[in-house]
Coordinates of N, CA and C in Angstrom, one line a residue:
Chain A
G9 N -4.6 -0.9 -17.6 CA -5.0 -0.5 -16.3 C -4.3 0.8 -15.9
Q10 N -4.8 1.4 -14.8 CA -4.3 2.6 -14.3 C -2.8 2.4 -13.8
Q11 N -1.9 3.3 -14.2 CA -0.6 3.2 -13.8 C -0.1 4.6 -13.3
V12 N 0.7 4.6 -12.2 CA 1.3 5.8 -11.8 C 2.8 5.6 -11.8
M13 N 3.5 6.6 -12.2 CA 5.0 6.6 -12.3 C 5.5 7.6 -11.2
Q14 N 6.6 7.1 -10.5 CA 7.2 8.0 -9.6 C 8.6 8.3 -9.9
I15 N 9.0 9.5 -9.7 CA 10.4 9.9 -9.9 C 10.8 10.9 -8.8
P16 N 12.1 10.8 -8.3 CA 13.0 9.7 -8.6 C 12.6 8.5 -7.8
Q17 N 13.3 7.4 -8.1 CA 13.1 6.1 -7.4 C 13.9 6.2 -6.1
Y18 N 15.1 6.8 -6.1 CA 15.9 6.9 -4.9 C 16.4 8.3 -4.8
Q19 N 16.5 8.7 -3.5 CA 17.1 10.0 -3.2 C 17.9 9.9 -1.9
H20 N 19.1 10.6 -2.0 CA 19.9 10.8 -0.8 C 19.8 12.2 -0.4
V21 N 19.3 12.5 0.7 CA 19.1 13.9 1.1 C 19.9 14.3 2.4
Q22 N 20.5 15.4 2.3 CA 21.3 15.8 3.5 C 20.2 16.3 4.6
E23 N 20.5 16.0 5.8 CA 19.6 16.5 6.9 C 19.6 18.0 6.8
G24 N 18.4 18.5 6.9 CA 18.2 20.0 6.9 C 17.8 20.5 5.5
E25 N 18.1 19.8 4.5 CA 17.7 20.2 3.1 C 16.3 19.9 2.8
D26 N 15.9 20.4 1.7 CA 14.5 20.1 1.2 C 14.6 19.1 0.0
F27 N 13.5 18.4 -0.2 CA 13.4 17.6 -1.4 C 12.0 17.4 -1.9
T28 N 11.9 17.0 -3.1 CA 10.5 16.8 -3.7 C 10.5 15.5 -4.4
T29 N 9.4 14.8 -4.4 CA 9.2 13.6 -5.1 C 7.9 13.7 -5.9
Y30 N 7.9 13.2 -7.1 CA 6.9 13.4 -8.1 C 6.1 12.1 -8.5
C31 N 4.9 12.3 -8.9 CA 4.0 11.2 -9.3 C 3.3 11.6 -10.5
N32 N 3.3 10.7 -11.5 CA 2.6 11.1 -12.8 C 1.8 9.9 -13.3
S33 N 0.6 10.3 -13.9 CA -0.3 9.3 -14.4 C -0.6 9.6 -15.8
S34 N -0.8 8.6 -16.7 CA -1.2 8.8 -18.0 C -2.7 9.1 -18.2
T35 N -3.4 8.8 -17.1 CA -4.8 9.0 -17.1 C -5.3 9.9 -16.0
T36 N -6.4 10.5 -16.1 CA -6.9 11.4 -15.1 C -7.3 10.5 -13.8
L37 N -6.9 11.0 -12.7 CA -7.2 10.2 -11.5 C -8.3 10.8 -10.7
S38 N -9.1 10.0 -10.1 CA -10.2 10.5 -9.3 C -9.7 11.1 -8.0
N39 N -8.6 10.5 -7.5 CA -8.0 11.0 -6.3 C -6.5 10.5 -6.3
I40 N -5.7 11.0 -5.5 CA -4.4 10.5 -5.3 C -4.1 10.4 -3.8
Q41 N -3.5 9.4 -3.4 CA -3.1 9.2 -2.0 C -1.6 9.0 -1.9
W42 N -1.1 9.5 -0.7 CA 0.3 9.3 -0.5 C 0.5 8.5 0.8
Y43 N 1.4 7.5 0.8 CA 1.7 6.7 1.9 C 3.2 6.7 2.1
K44 N 3.6 6.5 3.4 CA 5.0 6.4 3.8 C 5.2 5.0 4.4
Q45 N 6.3 4.4 4.0 CA 6.7 3.1 4.5 C 8.1 3.2 5.1
R46 N 8.2 3.0 6.4 CA 9.5 3.0 7.0 C 10.2 1.7 6.7
P47 N 11.5 1.6 6.8 CA 12.2 0.4 6.6 C 11.7 -0.7 7.5
G48 N 11.3 -1.8 7.0 CA 10.8 -2.9 7.8 C 9.4 -2.8 8.2
G49 N 8.7 -1.7 7.8 CA 7.4 -1.4 8.3 C 6.3 -1.6 7.2
H50 N 5.1 -1.1 7.4 CA 4.1 -1.2 6.5 C 3.6 0.2 6.0
P51 N 3.0 0.3 4.9 CA 2.6 1.6 4.4 C 1.6 2.3 5.4
V52 N 1.8 3.5 5.6 CA 1.0 4.3 6.5 C 0.5 5.5 5.7
F53 N -0.8 5.7 5.7 CA -1.5 6.8 5.0 C -1.0 8.1 5.5
L54 N -0.7 9.0 4.5 CA -0.3 10.4 4.8 C -1.5 11.3 4.5
I55 N -2.0 11.3 3.2 CA -2.9 12.2 2.8 C -3.6 11.8 1.5
Q56 N -4.8 12.3 1.3 CA -5.5 12.1 0.1 C -5.9 13.5 -0.6
L57 N -5.6 13.6 -1.9 CA -6.0 14.8 -2.6 C -7.1 14.4 -3.6
V58 N -8.1 15.3 -3.7 CA -9.2 15.0 -4.6 C -9.5 16.0 -5.6
K59 N -9.3 17.3 -5.2 CA -9.7 18.4 -6.1 C -8.5 18.8 -7.0
S60 N -8.8 19.2 -8.2 CA -7.9 19.7 -9.2 C -7.2 20.9 -8.6
G61 N -5.8 20.9 -8.6 CA -5.0 22.0 -8.1 C -4.9 22.1 -6.6
E62 N -5.4 21.0 -5.9 CA -5.4 21.1 -4.4 C -4.0 21.0 -3.9
V63 N -3.9 21.8 -2.8 CA -2.6 21.8 -2.0 C -2.9 21.6 -0.6
K64 N -2.2 20.7 0.0 CA -2.4 20.4 1.5 C -1.1 20.4 2.2
K65 N -1.1 20.9 3.4 CA 0.2 20.9 4.2 C 0.0 20.2 5.5
Q66 N 1.1 19.4 5.8 CA 1.2 18.8 7.1 C 2.6 19.1 7.6
K67 N 2.6 20.1 8.5 CA 3.9 20.6 9.1 C 4.9 20.8 8.0
R68 N 6.0 20.0 7.9 CA 7.0 20.2 6.9 C 6.7 19.6 5.5
L69 N 5.6 19.0 5.4 CA 5.2 18.3 4.1 C 4.1 19.1 3.4
T70 N 4.4 19.3 2.1 CA 3.4 20.0 1.2 C 3.0 19.1 0.1
F71 N 1.7 18.8 -0.1 CA 1.2 17.9 -1.1 C 0.5 18.7 -2.2
Q72 N 0.7 18.4 -3.5 CA 0.0 19.1 -4.5 C -0.6 18.1 -5.5
F73 N -1.8 18.5 -6.0 CA -2.5 17.7 -7.0 C -2.6 18.6 -8.2
G74 N -2.1 18.1 -9.4 CA -2.1 18.9 -10.6 C -3.5 19.4 -11.1
E75 N -3.5 20.4 -11.9 CA -4.7 21.0 -12.4 C -5.5 19.9 -13.2
A76 N -4.7 19.1 -14.0 CA -5.3 18.1 -14.8 C -5.6 16.8 -14.1
K77 N -5.3 16.8 -12.8 CA -5.4 15.6 -12.0 C -4.7 14.4 -12.6
K78 N -3.5 14.7 -13.1 CA -2.7 13.6 -13.6 C -1.3 13.5 -13.0
N79 N -1.0 14.5 -12.1 CA 0.3 14.4 -11.4 C 0.1 15.0 -10.0
S80 N 1.1 14.7 -9.2 CA 1.1 15.1 -7.9 C 2.6 15.2 -7.4
S81 N 2.8 16.0 -6.3 CA 4.1 16.1 -5.8 C 4.0 16.2 -4.3
L82 N 5.1 15.7 -3.6 CA 5.3 15.8 -2.2 C 6.6 16.6 -2.0
H83 N 6.5 17.7 -1.3 CA 7.7 18.5 -1.0 C 8.0 18.5 0.5
I84 N 9.2 18.1 1.0 CA 9.5 18.1 2.4 C 10.6 19.1 2.6
T85 N 10.4 20.0 3.6 CA 11.4 21.0 3.9 C 12.1 20.6 5.2
A86 N 13.3 21.1 5.3 CA 14.2 20.8 6.5 C 14.2 19.4 6.9
T87 N 14.6 18.5 6.0 CA 14.6 17.1 6.2 C 15.2 16.6 7.5
Q88 N 14.5 15.7 8.2 CA 15.0 15.1 9.4 C 15.2 13.7 9.2
T89 N 16.0 13.1 10.1 CA 16.3 11.6 10.0 C 15.1 10.8 10.1
T90 N 14.0 11.3 10.7 CA 12.8 10.6 10.8 C 12.0 10.5 9.5
D91 N 12.5 11.3 8.5 CA 11.8 11.3 7.2 C 12.3 10.1 6.3
V92 N 13.2 9.3 6.8 CA 13.7 8.2 6.0 C 12.6 7.2 5.8
G93 N 12.6 6.6 4.6 CA 11.6 5.7 4.2 C 11.3 5.7 2.7
T94 N 10.3 5.0 2.3 CA 9.8 5.0 1.0 C 8.5 5.7 0.9
Y95 N 8.3 6.6 0.0 CA 7.1 7.4 -0.2 C 6.4 6.9 -1.4
F96 N 5.2 6.4 -1.3 CA 4.4 5.9 -2.4 C 3.3 6.8 -2.7
C97 N 3.0 7.1 -4.0 CA 1.8 7.7 -4.3 C 0.9 6.6 -4.9
A98 N -0.4 6.7 -4.8 CA -1.3 5.7 -5.3 C -2.5 6.4 -5.9
G99 N -2.8 6.0 -7.1 CA -4.0 6.6 -7.8 C -5.2 5.8 -7.5
G100 N -6.3 6.5 -7.1 CA -7.5 5.9 -6.6 C -8.6 5.8 -7.6
G101 N -9.4 4.8 -7.5 CA -10.6 4.7 -8.4 C -11.1 3.3 -8.3
N102 N -12.5 3.1 -8.3 CA -13.1 1.8 -8.3 C -12.7 0.9 -7.1
N103 N -12.6 1.5 -6.0 CA -12.3 0.8 -4.7 C -10.9 0.2 -4.8
R104 N -10.0 0.6 -5.6 CA -8.7 0.0 -5.6 C -7.7 1.1 -5.8
L105 N -6.5 0.9 -5.4 CA -5.4 1.8 -5.6 C -4.3 1.2 -6.5
A106 N -3.8 2.1 -7.3 CA -2.6 1.7 -8.2 C -1.4 2.4 -7.6
F107 N -0.5 1.6 -7.0 CA 0.6 2.2 -6.3 C 1.8 2.4 -7.3
G108 N 2.4 3.6 -7.2 CA 3.7 3.8 -7.9 C 4.8 3.0 -7.3
K109 N 6.0 2.9 -7.9 CA 7.0 2.1 -7.4 C 7.7 2.7 -6.2
G110 N 7.4 3.9 -5.8 CA 7.9 4.5 -4.6 C 9.2 5.3 -4.8
N111 N 9.4 6.2 -3.9 CA 10.7 7.0 -3.9 C 11.3 6.6 -2.5
Q112 N 12.4 5.9 -2.6 CA 13.2 5.5 -1.4 C 14.1 6.7 -1.0
V113 N 13.9 7.2 0.2 CA 14.7 8.3 0.7 C 15.6 7.9 1.8
V114 N 16.9 8.3 1.6 CA 17.9 8.0 2.6 C 18.3 9.4 3.1
V115 N 18.3 9.6 4.4 CA 18.7 10.9 5.0 C 20.2 10.8 5.5
I116 N 21.0 11.7 5.1 CA 22.4 11.7 5.5 C 22.5 12.7 6.7
P117 N 22.9 12.2 7.8 CA 23.0 13.1 9.0 C 24.1 14.2 8.8
Chain B
D5 N -7.5 -0.2 20.8 CA -7.5 0.6 19.6 C -7.9 -0.2 18.4
A6 N -8.7 0.4 17.6 CA -9.1 -0.2 16.3 C -7.9 -0.4 15.5
M7 N -7.8 -1.6 14.8 CA -6.6 -1.9 14.1 C -6.8 -3.1 13.1
V8 N -5.7 -3.3 12.4 CA -5.6 -4.4 11.4 C -4.5 -5.3 11.9
I9 N -4.9 -6.6 12.2 CA -4.0 -7.5 12.8 C -3.7 -8.6 11.8
Q10 N -2.4 -9.0 11.6 CA -2.0 -10.1 10.8 C -1.3 -11.2 11.5
N11 N -1.6 -12.4 11.2 CA -0.9 -13.5 11.9 C -0.6 -14.6 10.8
P12 N 0.5 -15.3 10.9 CA 1.6 -14.9 11.8 C 2.4 -13.7 11.2
R13 N 3.3 -13.1 12.0 CA 4.1 -12.1 11.5 C 5.2 -12.6 10.6
Y14 N 5.7 -13.8 10.9 CA 6.7 -14.5 10.1 C 6.3 -15.9 9.8
Q15 N 6.5 -16.3 8.6 CA 6.1 -17.7 8.2 C 7.1 -18.3 7.3
V16 N 7.6 -19.4 7.6 CA 8.5 -20.2 6.7 C 7.8 -21.4 6.3
T17 N 7.8 -21.7 5.0 CA 7.2 -22.9 4.5 C 8.1 -23.5 3.5
Q18 N 7.8 -24.8 3.2 CA 8.5 -25.5 2.2 C 7.9 -25.4 0.8
F19 N 8.6 -25.5 -0.2 CA 8.1 -25.4 -1.6 C 7.0 -26.4 -1.7
G20 N 5.9 -25.9 -2.2 CA 4.7 -26.8 -2.4 C 3.8 -27.1 -1.2
K21 N 4.2 -26.6 -0.1 CA 3.4 -26.9 1.1 C 2.4 -25.8 1.4
P22 N 1.1 -26.1 1.4 CA 0.1 -25.0 1.5 C 0.3 -24.2 2.8
V23 N 0.0 -22.9 2.6 CA 0.1 -22.0 3.8 C -1.1 -21.1 3.8
T24 N -1.6 -20.7 5.0 CA -2.7 -19.8 5.1 C -2.2 -18.6 6.0
L25 N -2.5 -17.4 5.5 CA -2.2 -16.2 6.3 C -3.5 -15.6 6.7
S26 N -3.5 -15.0 7.9 CA -4.8 -14.5 8.3 C -4.7 -13.0 8.6
C27 N -5.9 -12.3 8.5 CA -6.0 -10.9 8.7 C -7.3 -10.7 9.5
S28 N -7.3 -9.9 10.5 CA -8.5 -9.5 11.2 C -8.5 -8.0 11.4
Q29 N -9.7 -7.4 11.5 CA -9.8 -6.0 11.7 C -10.9 -5.6 12.7
T30 N -10.7 -4.6 13.4 CA -11.7 -4.1 14.4 C -12.2 -2.8 13.9
L31 N -12.0 -2.4 12.7 CA -12.4 -1.1 12.2 C -13.8 -1.2 11.6
N32 N -14.3 -2.4 11.4 CA -15.6 -2.6 10.8 C -15.7 -2.0 9.4
H33 N -14.6 -2.1 8.7 CA -14.5 -1.7 7.3 C -15.1 -2.7 6.4
N34 N -15.7 -2.3 5.3 CA -16.4 -3.2 4.4 C -15.5 -3.8 3.3
V35 N -14.3 -3.2 3.1 CA -13.4 -3.6 2.1 C -12.1 -4.1 2.7
M36 N -11.7 -5.3 2.2 CA -10.4 -5.8 2.7 C -9.6 -6.2 1.5
Y37 N -8.3 -6.0 1.6 CA -7.4 -6.2 0.4 C -6.2 -7.1 0.8
W38 N -5.7 -7.8 -0.1 CA -4.5 -8.5 0.1 C -3.5 -8.0 -1.0
Y39 N -2.3 -7.6 -0.5 CA -1.2 -7.2 -1.4 C 0.0 -8.1 -1.2
Q40 N 0.8 -8.2 -2.2 CA 2.1 -8.9 -2.2 C 3.1 -7.8 -2.4
Q41 N 4.1 -7.8 -1.5 CA 5.2 -6.8 -1.7 C 6.5 -7.5 -1.6
K42 N 7.3 -7.5 -2.7 CA 8.6 -8.0 -2.7 C 9.6 -6.9 -2.4
S43 N 10.8 -7.3 -2.1 CA 11.8 -6.4 -1.6 C 12.0 -5.2 -2.5
S44 N 11.9 -4.0 -2.0 CA 12.2 -2.8 -2.7 C 11.2 -2.6 -3.8
Q45 N 10.0 -3.2 -3.7 CA 9.0 -3.0 -4.8 C 7.7 -2.4 -4.1
A46 N 6.8 -1.9 -5.0 CA 5.6 -1.4 -4.5 C 4.6 -2.6 -4.1
P47 N 3.7 -2.3 -3.3 CA 2.7 -3.4 -3.0 C 1.9 -3.7 -4.3
K48 N 1.7 -4.9 -4.5 CA 0.9 -5.4 -5.7 C -0.4 -6.0 -5.2
L49 N -1.5 -5.4 -5.7 CA -2.8 -5.9 -5.3 C -3.0 -7.3 -5.9
L50 N -3.4 -8.2 -5.0 CA -3.7 -9.6 -5.4 C -5.3 -9.7 -5.7
F51 N -6.0 -9.3 -4.7 CA -7.5 -9.3 -4.8 C -8.1 -8.5 -3.6
H52 N -9.3 -8.2 -3.7 CA -10.0 -7.5 -2.6 C -11.4 -8.0 -2.5
Y53 N -12.0 -7.9 -1.3 CA -13.4 -8.1 -1.0 C -14.1 -6.8 -0.8
Y54 N -15.1 -6.6 -1.5 CA -16.0 -5.5 -1.3 C -17.3 -6.1 -0.6
D55 N -17.4 -6.0 0.7 CA -18.4 -6.7 1.5 C -18.1 -8.2 1.2
K56 N -19.0 -8.9 0.6 CA -18.8 -10.4 0.4 C -18.4 -10.6 -1.1
D57 N -18.3 -9.6 -1.9 CA -18.0 -9.7 -3.3 C -16.5 -9.8 -3.5
F58 N -16.0 -10.9 -4.1 CA -14.6 -11.1 -4.3 C -14.2 -10.5 -5.6
N59 N -13.1 -9.8 -5.6 CA -12.6 -9.1 -6.9 C -11.1 -9.5 -7.1
N60 N -10.9 -10.3 -8.1 CA -9.6 -10.8 -8.3 C -8.9 -9.9 -9.3
E61 N -7.6 -9.7 -9.2 CA -6.8 -9.0 -10.2 C -6.5 -9.9 -11.3
A62 N -6.5 -9.4 -12.5 CA -6.3 -10.3 -13.7 C -5.1 -11.1 -13.7
D63 N -4.0 -10.5 -13.1 CA -2.7 -11.2 -13.2 C -2.4 -11.9 -11.9
T64 N -3.3 -12.1 -11.0 CA -3.1 -12.9 -9.8 C -3.1 -14.4 -10.1
P65 N -2.0 -15.1 -9.8 CA -2.0 -16.5 -10.1 C -3.1 -17.3 -9.4
D66 N -3.6 -18.4 -10.0 CA -4.6 -19.3 -9.4 C -4.1 -19.9 -8.1
N67 N -2.9 -19.9 -7.9 CA -2.2 -20.5 -6.7 C -2.7 -19.7 -5.5
F68 N -3.1 -18.5 -5.7 CA -3.5 -17.6 -4.6 C -5.0 -17.6 -4.5
Q69 N -5.6 -17.9 -3.3 CA -7.0 -17.9 -3.1 C -7.3 -17.1 -1.8
S70 N -8.5 -16.7 -1.7 CA -8.9 -15.9 -0.5 C -10.3 -16.3 0.0
R71 N -10.5 -16.1 1.3 CA -11.7 -16.4 2.0 C -12.1 -15.2 2.9
R72 N -13.3 -14.9 3.0 CA -13.7 -13.9 3.9 C -15.0 -14.4 4.6
P73 N -14.8 -15.1 5.7 CA -16.0 -15.7 6.4 C -16.9 -14.7 7.0
N74 N -16.4 -13.6 7.4 CA -17.2 -12.5 8.0 C -16.5 -11.2 7.8
T75 N -17.2 -10.1 8.3 CA -16.6 -8.8 8.1 C -15.2 -8.6 8.6
S76 N -15.0 -9.3 9.7 CA -13.7 -9.0 10.5 C -12.5 -9.8 10.0
F77 N -12.8 -10.9 9.4 CA -11.6 -11.8 9.0 C -11.5 -12.0 7.5
C78 N -10.2 -12.1 7.1 CA -10.0 -12.5 5.7 C -8.7 -13.3 5.7
F79 N -8.7 -14.4 4.8 CA -7.6 -15.3 4.8 C -7.0 -15.3 3.4
L80 N -5.7 -15.5 3.3 CA -5.0 -15.7 2.1 C -4.4 -17.1 2.1
D81 N -4.8 -17.9 1.1 CA -4.4 -19.3 1.0 C -3.4 -19.3 -0.2
I82 N -2.3 -19.9 0.0 CA -1.3 -20.1 -1.1 C -1.3 -21.7 -1.2
R83 N -1.8 -22.2 -2.3 CA -2.0 -23.6 -2.4 C -0.7 -24.4 -2.6
S84 N 0.2 -23.9 -3.4 CA 1.4 -24.6 -3.6 C 2.5 -23.5 -3.8
P85 N 3.0 -23.1 -2.6 CA 4.0 -21.9 -2.7 C 5.2 -22.3 -3.5
G86 N 5.6 -21.3 -4.3 CA 6.9 -21.5 -5.1 C 7.9 -20.5 -4.5
L87 N 9.2 -20.7 -4.9 CA 10.2 -19.9 -4.3 C 10.0 -18.4 -4.6
G88 N 9.3 -18.1 -5.7 CA 9.0 -16.7 -6.1 C 7.9 -16.1 -5.3
D89 N 7.3 -16.9 -4.5 CA 6.2 -16.3 -3.6 C 6.8 -15.8 -2.3
T90 N 8.1 -15.9 -2.1 CA 8.7 -15.3 -0.9 C 8.5 -13.8 -1.0
A91 N 7.9 -13.2 0.0 CA 7.5 -11.8 0.0 C 6.9 -11.4 1.3
M92 N 6.6 -10.1 1.4 CA 5.7 -9.6 2.5 C 4.3 -9.6 2.0
Y93 N 3.4 -10.1 2.8 CA 2.0 -10.1 2.4 C 1.2 -9.1 3.3
L94 N 0.7 -8.1 2.7 CA 0.0 -7.0 3.5 C -1.5 -7.1 3.3
C95 N -2.2 -7.0 4.4 CA -3.6 -6.9 4.4 C -4.0 -5.4 4.7
A96 N -5.0 -5.0 4.0 CA -5.4 -3.6 4.2 C -6.9 -3.5 4.2
T97 N -7.5 -2.5 4.9 CA -8.9 -2.3 4.9 C -9.3 -0.9 4.6
S98 N -10.5 -0.7 4.1 CA -11.0 0.6 3.9 C -12.5 0.6 4.0
R99 N -13.0 1.8 4.3 CA -14.5 2.0 4.3 C -14.9 2.7 3.0
D100 N -15.3 1.9 2.1 CA -15.7 2.5 0.8 C -17.2 2.5 0.6
T101 N -17.7 3.6 0.0 CA -19.1 3.8 -0.2 C -19.5 3.7 -1.6
G102 N -18.6 3.2 -2.4 CA -18.9 3.1 -3.8 C -18.1 4.0 -4.7
G103 N -17.3 3.5 -5.7 CA -16.7 4.4 -6.6 C -15.3 4.8 -6.2
A104 N -15.2 6.0 -5.5 CA -13.9 6.5 -5.2 C -13.2 5.7 -4.1
S105 N -11.9 5.7 -4.2 CA -11.1 5.0 -3.2 C -10.9 5.8 -2.0
H106 N -10.9 5.2 -0.8 CA -10.7 5.8 0.4 C -9.5 5.4 1.1
T107 N -9.1 6.0 2.2 CA -7.9 5.6 2.9 C -7.8 4.1 3.2
Q108 N -6.7 3.6 2.9 CA -6.5 2.2 3.3 C -5.6 2.1 4.5
Y109 N -6.0 1.2 5.4 CA -5.3 1.0 6.7 C -4.6 -0.4 6.6
F110 N -3.3 -0.4 6.6 CA -2.5 -1.6 6.5 C -2.2 -2.3 7.8
G111 N -2.2 -3.6 7.7 CA -1.7 -4.4 8.9 C -0.2 -4.4 8.8
P112 N 0.5 -5.0 9.8 CA 1.9 -5.0 9.9 C 2.6 -6.0 8.9
G113 N 1.8 -6.8 8.3 CA 2.3 -7.7 7.2 C 2.7 -9.1 7.8
T114 N 2.7 -10.1 6.9 CA 3.3 -11.4 7.2 C 4.5 -11.6 6.2
R115 N 5.7 -11.8 6.8 CA 6.8 -12.0 5.9 C 6.9 -13.5 5.7
L116 N 6.7 -13.9 4.4 CA 6.7 -15.3 4.1 C 8.0 -15.7 3.4
T117 N 8.6 -16.8 3.8 CA 9.8 -17.3 3.2 C 9.5 -18.7 2.7
V118 N 9.7 -19.0 1.4 CA 9.5 -20.3 0.9 C 10.9 -20.9 0.6
L119 N 11.1 -22.1 1.2 CA 12.4 -22.7 1.0 C 12.3 -23.9 0.1

């Protein structure tokens, strides 16, 4: 079945710095979605990427979908304490999502 | 506000005692999903309903069953919970029109503890 791998699994980020989290698949994805889960919360949809090479921005967050539609990245600039949480990528297809293991981000004030 | 509601939010049950978790949605979405999420792990899809069609994941134990009596409600039944079933159970919905996956809206989850 479809699998997506995320690296790194854990990150400690100084407040104000930038960081990137990566998502890779062995197969071509029809689309990729990113979710954020705060500690003790539930996954919340951030964005969906569909087109090869697509780049989308949401304020300090930049999402990219690779040309081959096998990888994606999320880059956050000027990290804030509210960015704490686990970021999941999920590969989409056939009405189901395959979630990566997530990147747990801790923000150091 | 349109939303996904799960009840109860917390459930404690004894080993082997059946438990039912419920999910309701006001989004009128045609697809409903049940996920199991253990501590510090990704959500694991158990099964989903596409309209009335039930789709089980190959590795979902027979101990887990589901019912969807109507568009708005979906239930997760655990027939004989084991200690390893302690987890957060997340319900999600989406409006899918066939093929591609669309945004999933998650409920707040039910945290189940099996003693």
